[in-house]
Short mmCIF file of C-alpha atoms in Angstrom, two decimals:
data_model
loop_
_atom_site.label_atom_id
_atom_site.label_comp_id
_atom_site.label_asym_id
_atom_site.label_seq_id
_atom_site.Cartn_x
_atom_site.Cartn_y
_atom_site.Cartn_z
CA MET L 1 41.79 -1.43 -80.08
CA ILE L 2 42.53 -4.92 -81.35
CA ALA L 3 45.93 -6.32 -82.26
CA THR L 4 47.37 -9.64 -83.40
CA THR L 5 50.87 -10.83 -82.48
CA GLN L 6 52.67 -14.13 -83.00
CA ILE L 7 54.06 -15.13 -79.59
CA ALA L 8 55.40 -18.60 -80.47
CA ARG L 9 55.62 -20.81 -83.53
CA GLY L 10 52.11 -20.97 -84.93
CA ILE L 11 50.55 -19.34 -81.85
CA TYR L 12 48.91 -15.93 -82.13
CA ARG L 13 47.61 -13.58 -79.46
CA VAL L 14 44.53 -11.60 -80.50
CA ALA L 15 44.20 -8.85 -77.88
CA PHE L 16 41.20 -6.59 -77.45
CA TRP L 17 41.14 -3.46 -75.28
CA ASP L 18 39.61 0.00 -74.77
CA GLU L 19 36.84 -0.38 -77.36
CA PRO L 20 34.46 2.44 -76.25
CA ASP L 21 31.22 0.46 -76.60
CA ILE L 22 32.56 -2.47 -74.57
CA VAL L 23 34.08 -0.28 -71.86
CA SER L 24 30.93 1.86 -71.57
CA ALA L 25 28.83 -1.32 -71.29
CA GLY L 26 30.89 -2.31 -68.24
CA LEU L 27 32.27 -5.45 -69.89
CA LEU L 28 35.94 -4.48 -69.76
CA PHE L 29 38.08 -2.32 -67.50
CA PRO L 30 39.84 0.56 -69.26
CA GLY L 31 43.47 -0.39 -69.83
CA ALA L 32 42.83 -4.14 -69.59
CA THR L 33 43.06 -6.65 -72.42
CA ILE L 34 41.05 -9.75 -73.24
CA ASN L 35 43.37 -12.16 -75.05
CA LEU L 36 42.17 -14.92 -77.35
CA PHE L 37 44.79 -17.32 -78.73
CA VAL L 38 44.87 -19.01 -82.11
CA ILE L 39 46.99 -22.10 -82.67
CA ALA L 40 47.47 -22.38 -86.43
CA ALA L 41 48.14 -26.11 -86.28
CA ASP L 42 47.27 -28.85 -88.75
CA GLN L 43 44.09 -29.01 -86.71
CA PRO L 44 43.57 -25.34 -85.71
CA VAL L 45 42.40 -24.30 -82.26
CA ILE L 46 41.26 -21.17 -80.48
CA ILE L 47 41.76 -20.84 -76.73
CA GLN L 48 38.87 -18.93 -75.18
CA THR L 49 36.17 -17.43 -77.39
CA GLY L 50 36.07 -13.78 -76.40
CA LEU L 51 32.90 -11.88 -75.57
CA ARG L 52 29.78 -12.43 -77.65
CA ARG L 53 29.55 -8.70 -78.41
CA THR L 54 33.08 -8.60 -79.82
CA PHE L 55 32.74 -11.70 -82.00
CA GLY L 56 32.67 -9.96 -85.39
CA ARG L 57 35.73 -7.89 -84.67
CA VAL L 58 37.72 -10.79 -83.27
CA ARG L 59 36.60 -13.21 -86.02
CA ASP L 60 37.99 -10.88 -88.68
CA ARG L 61 41.41 -11.00 -86.98
CA VAL L 62 41.28 -14.78 -86.60
CA GLN L 63 40.31 -15.12 -90.25
CA ALA L 64 43.57 -13.45 -91.22
CA ILE L 65 45.40 -16.35 -89.50
CA VAL L 66 43.23 -19.41 -90.18
CA ASP L 67 39.96 -20.07 -91.98
CA PRO L 68 37.41 -20.26 -89.12
CA ALA L 69 35.60 -23.03 -90.97
CA LYS L 70 38.69 -25.22 -90.46
CA LEU L 71 38.82 -24.80 -86.67
CA ARG L 72 38.89 -28.21 -84.98
CA TYR L 73 38.63 -27.28 -81.30
CA LEU L 74 37.46 -24.43 -79.09
CA VAL L 75 39.24 -24.66 -75.74
CA ILE L 76 37.12 -23.24 -72.90
CA PRO L 77 39.33 -22.59 -69.84
CA HIS L 78 36.23 -21.89 -67.71
CA HIS L 79 32.69 -20.64 -68.29
CA GLU L 80 32.65 -16.85 -68.22
CA GLY L 81 31.83 -14.13 -70.73
CA ASP L 82 35.35 -13.66 -72.10
CA SER L 83 36.15 -17.38 -72.07
CA SER L 84 32.97 -18.83 -73.56
CA GLY L 85 30.54 -15.99 -74.36
CA ALA L 86 30.95 -16.29 -78.14
CA ILE L 87 31.07 -20.09 -78.27
CA ASN L 88 27.87 -20.53 -80.30
CA LEU L 89 28.86 -17.83 -82.78
CA TRP L 90 32.14 -19.65 -83.35
CA LEU L 91 30.30 -22.95 -83.76
CA GLU L 92 28.15 -21.36 -86.48
CA VAL L 93 31.21 -20.50 -88.58
CA ALA L 94 33.22 -23.58 -87.56
CA PRO L 95 30.91 -26.58 -88.03
CA ARG L 96 33.76 -29.09 -87.40
CA ALA L 97 34.85 -27.48 -84.15
CA VAL L 98 34.34 -29.28 -80.84
CA PRO L 99 34.42 -27.45 -77.48
CA LEU L 100 36.98 -28.84 -75.02
CA CYS L 101 36.44 -28.21 -71.30
CA SER L 102 36.65 -29.67 -67.82
CA ASP L 103 34.04 -32.09 -66.55
CA LEU L 104 32.72 -29.48 -64.11
CA CYS L 105 32.49 -26.85 -66.85
CA ALA L 106 30.47 -29.25 -69.00
CA SER L 107 28.18 -30.33 -66.15
CA LEU L 108 27.52 -26.86 -64.78
CA SER L 109 27.32 -24.85 -67.97
CA LEU L 110 28.35 -25.96 -71.43
CA ARG L 111 26.04 -28.94 -71.88
CA ASP L 112 23.21 -26.41 -71.69
CA PHE L 113 24.91 -23.26 -72.96
CA SER L 114 26.74 -24.70 -75.97
CA ASP L 115 24.88 -25.62 -79.17
CA LYS L 116 27.26 -28.57 -79.56
CA GLU L 117 28.01 -31.22 -76.95
CA PRO L 118 31.40 -30.42 -75.41
CA ARG L 119 34.18 -32.95 -75.14
CA VAL L 120 35.41 -33.34 -71.57
CA VAL L 121 39.19 -33.56 -71.20
CA GLY L 122 40.85 -35.19 -68.23
CA GLU L 123 43.92 -34.61 -66.11
CA GLY L 124 47.08 -34.96 -68.21
CA GLU L 125 45.13 -35.74 -71.38
CA ILE L 126 46.94 -35.08 -74.66
CA VAL L 127 45.14 -33.72 -77.72
CA GLU L 128 47.21 -34.08 -80.88
CA LEU L 129 46.93 -31.27 -83.42
CA GLY L 130 49.49 -32.56 -85.91
CA SER L 131 52.08 -29.79 -85.73
CA HIS L 132 51.25 -29.00 -82.09
CA ARG L 133 50.20 -30.95 -79.00
CA LEU L 134 48.02 -29.85 -76.08
CA ARG L 135 48.27 -31.24 -72.56
CA PHE L 136 45.48 -30.42 -70.10
CA PHE L 137 45.62 -29.86 -66.35
CA MET L 138 42.58 -29.62 -64.11
CA THR L 139 42.96 -26.61 -61.81
CA PRO L 140 39.66 -26.21 -59.93
CA GLN L 141 39.10 -23.06 -57.89
CA VAL L 142 41.92 -21.23 -59.66
CA ASN L 143 39.92 -18.16 -60.61
CA GLN L 144 36.83 -20.31 -61.23
CA TRP L 145 35.74 -23.69 -59.88
CA ASP L 146 35.57 -25.26 -63.38
CA SER L 147 39.07 -24.11 -64.36
CA LEU L 148 41.66 -25.90 -66.48
CA MET L 149 45.08 -24.95 -67.84
CA VAL L 150 46.67 -25.96 -71.13
CA TYR L 151 50.31 -26.57 -72.08
CA GLU L 152 51.36 -26.62 -75.73
CA GLU L 153 54.25 -29.04 -75.67
CA THR L 154 56.10 -28.26 -78.92
CA THR L 155 56.46 -24.52 -78.23
CA ARG L 156 56.44 -24.90 -74.43
CA THR L 157 53.64 -22.35 -74.09
CA LEU L 158 51.39 -22.35 -71.00
CA PHE L 159 47.85 -21.02 -71.12
CA PRO L 160 47.23 -20.55 -67.37
CA ASN L 161 43.55 -19.66 -67.36
CA ASP L 162 43.29 -16.27 -65.57
CA LEU L 163 46.21 -16.90 -63.23
CA PHE L 164 49.07 -14.38 -63.60
CA SER L 165 46.75 -11.88 -65.34
CA SER L 166 47.37 -8.16 -65.02
CA MET L 167 46.23 -4.80 -66.23
CA GLY L 168 48.02 -3.06 -69.10
CA THR L 169 48.10 -3.29 -72.89
CA GLU L 170 51.71 -4.38 -73.37
CA ILE L 171 52.01 -7.26 -75.86
CA THR L 172 54.86 -9.26 -74.31
CA THR L 173 57.25 -8.76 -71.43
CA ALA L 174 60.70 -10.16 -70.79
CA GLN L 175 60.87 -8.29 -67.47
CA ASP L 176 60.21 -9.87 -64.11
CA HIS L 177 56.40 -9.72 -64.10
CA SER L 178 55.88 -11.25 -60.65
CA SER L 179 55.24 -8.06 -58.65
CA VAL L 180 52.85 -6.70 -61.29
CA ALA L 181 50.91 -9.96 -61.49
CA LEU L 182 50.79 -10.34 -57.71
CA SER L 183 49.53 -6.76 -57.26
CA SER L 184 46.85 -7.34 -59.88
CA ALA L 185 45.67 -10.50 -58.14
CA ARG L 186 45.45 -8.64 -54.84
CA ASP L 187 43.89 -5.44 -56.19
CA LEU L 188 41.38 -7.03 -58.58
CA GLY L 189 40.53 -9.98 -56.33
CA TYR L 190 40.11 -12.39 -59.24
CA GLN L 191 41.87 -15.18 -57.34
CA PRO L 192 40.93 -16.01 -53.74
CA ASP L 193 43.87 -16.86 -51.50
CA ASP L 194 42.84 -20.52 -51.53
CA ARG L 195 46.25 -22.00 -50.78
CA ARG L 196 45.29 -25.65 -51.20
CA HIS L 197 43.90 -25.33 -54.71
CA LEU L 198 46.48 -22.76 -55.76
CA MET L 199 49.35 -24.98 -54.58
CA GLN L 200 47.89 -27.94 -56.43
CA ALA L 201 47.81 -25.93 -59.65
CA LEU L 202 51.31 -24.50 -59.16
CA ASP L 203 52.68 -27.98 -58.43
CA LYS L 204 51.34 -29.17 -61.78
CA ILE L 205 52.96 -26.41 -63.81
CA SER L 206 56.19 -25.86 -61.88
CA SER L 207 57.85 -28.93 -63.39
CA LEU L 208 57.06 -27.88 -66.96
CA ASP L 209 59.66 -26.36 -69.26
CA ILE L 210 57.77 -23.11 -69.95
CA GLN L 211 59.07 -20.63 -72.51
CA VAL L 212 55.95 -18.45 -72.76
CA ILE L 213 53.07 -17.85 -70.37
CA ALA L 214 50.14 -16.75 -72.51
CA THR L 215 48.06 -14.84 -69.98
CA MET L 216 44.38 -14.24 -70.65
CA HIS L 217 44.71 -10.60 -69.57
CA GLY L 218 47.90 -8.60 -69.86
CA PRO L 219 51.15 -9.37 -71.68
CA ALA L 220 52.56 -12.73 -72.65
CA VAL L 221 55.42 -13.47 -70.25
CA THR L 222 58.63 -14.64 -71.94
CA ALA L 223 61.17 -14.67 -69.09
CA HIS L 224 61.52 -15.07 -65.30
CA VAL L 225 58.83 -17.77 -65.32
CA ASP L 226 60.24 -19.58 -62.26
CA THR L 227 60.24 -16.31 -60.29
CA LEU L 228 56.62 -15.65 -61.21
CA ILE L 229 55.49 -19.11 -60.11
CA ARG L 230 57.56 -18.92 -56.91
CA THR L 231 56.09 -15.53 -56.04
CA PHE L 232 52.54 -16.86 -56.25
CA ARG L 233 53.60 -19.86 -54.18
CA ASP L 234 55.32 -17.84 -51.44
CA GLN L 235 53.25 -14.67 -51.19
CA PRO L 236 49.63 -14.36 -50.01
CA LEU L 237 47.15 -13.17 -52.61
CA SER L 238 45.23 -11.14 -50.04
CA THR L 239 46.54 -8.26 -47.96
#
């Protein structure tokens, strides 16, 4: 299945789940989504590329929102199949697009993996898109050691890398998602209980006015944001 939903002004969630060929290949857990986000700004952006094998299917959904040839940036939250696997296929159809990533992501992976030199973004850096504005936060060791998070300032939407991810195919949730997200972190083991790096990341986002958390797996969270952040601050991620 693949579905597109607008979750904030000009921001679209393209969610992919339970496609038989991808599940049977061991690239996706049954009942889990991979979410790519399109920001239909004056300078359009996609946040994470999706898997290489799903490019054609996802591109067709993106094309219904923006012309891929007009994409200006490809934001790579970290180097992994769902986050950067299709980067070169996107660059083929989006010749103006520039990959944006952390310094560690560029040094370890993208300067070799990407067909176009990535642009490294720094802590607190702002990238203006015209109608939207991205602010970047370096969050190393949160899921991956080259991790970053992104905050879209005009819609107050946080893209938290893989933090707060969960199983399930629900599109959005206004329920308290903290226990579900915490259980997923513990059961799936995607986030080590590295308190120092986790606290650093949570400190950076806790002062933000967040209206939507656009998770990379699972539903977009539209309420009880402070409770979710506090739960990950107060509760161990290992049992």
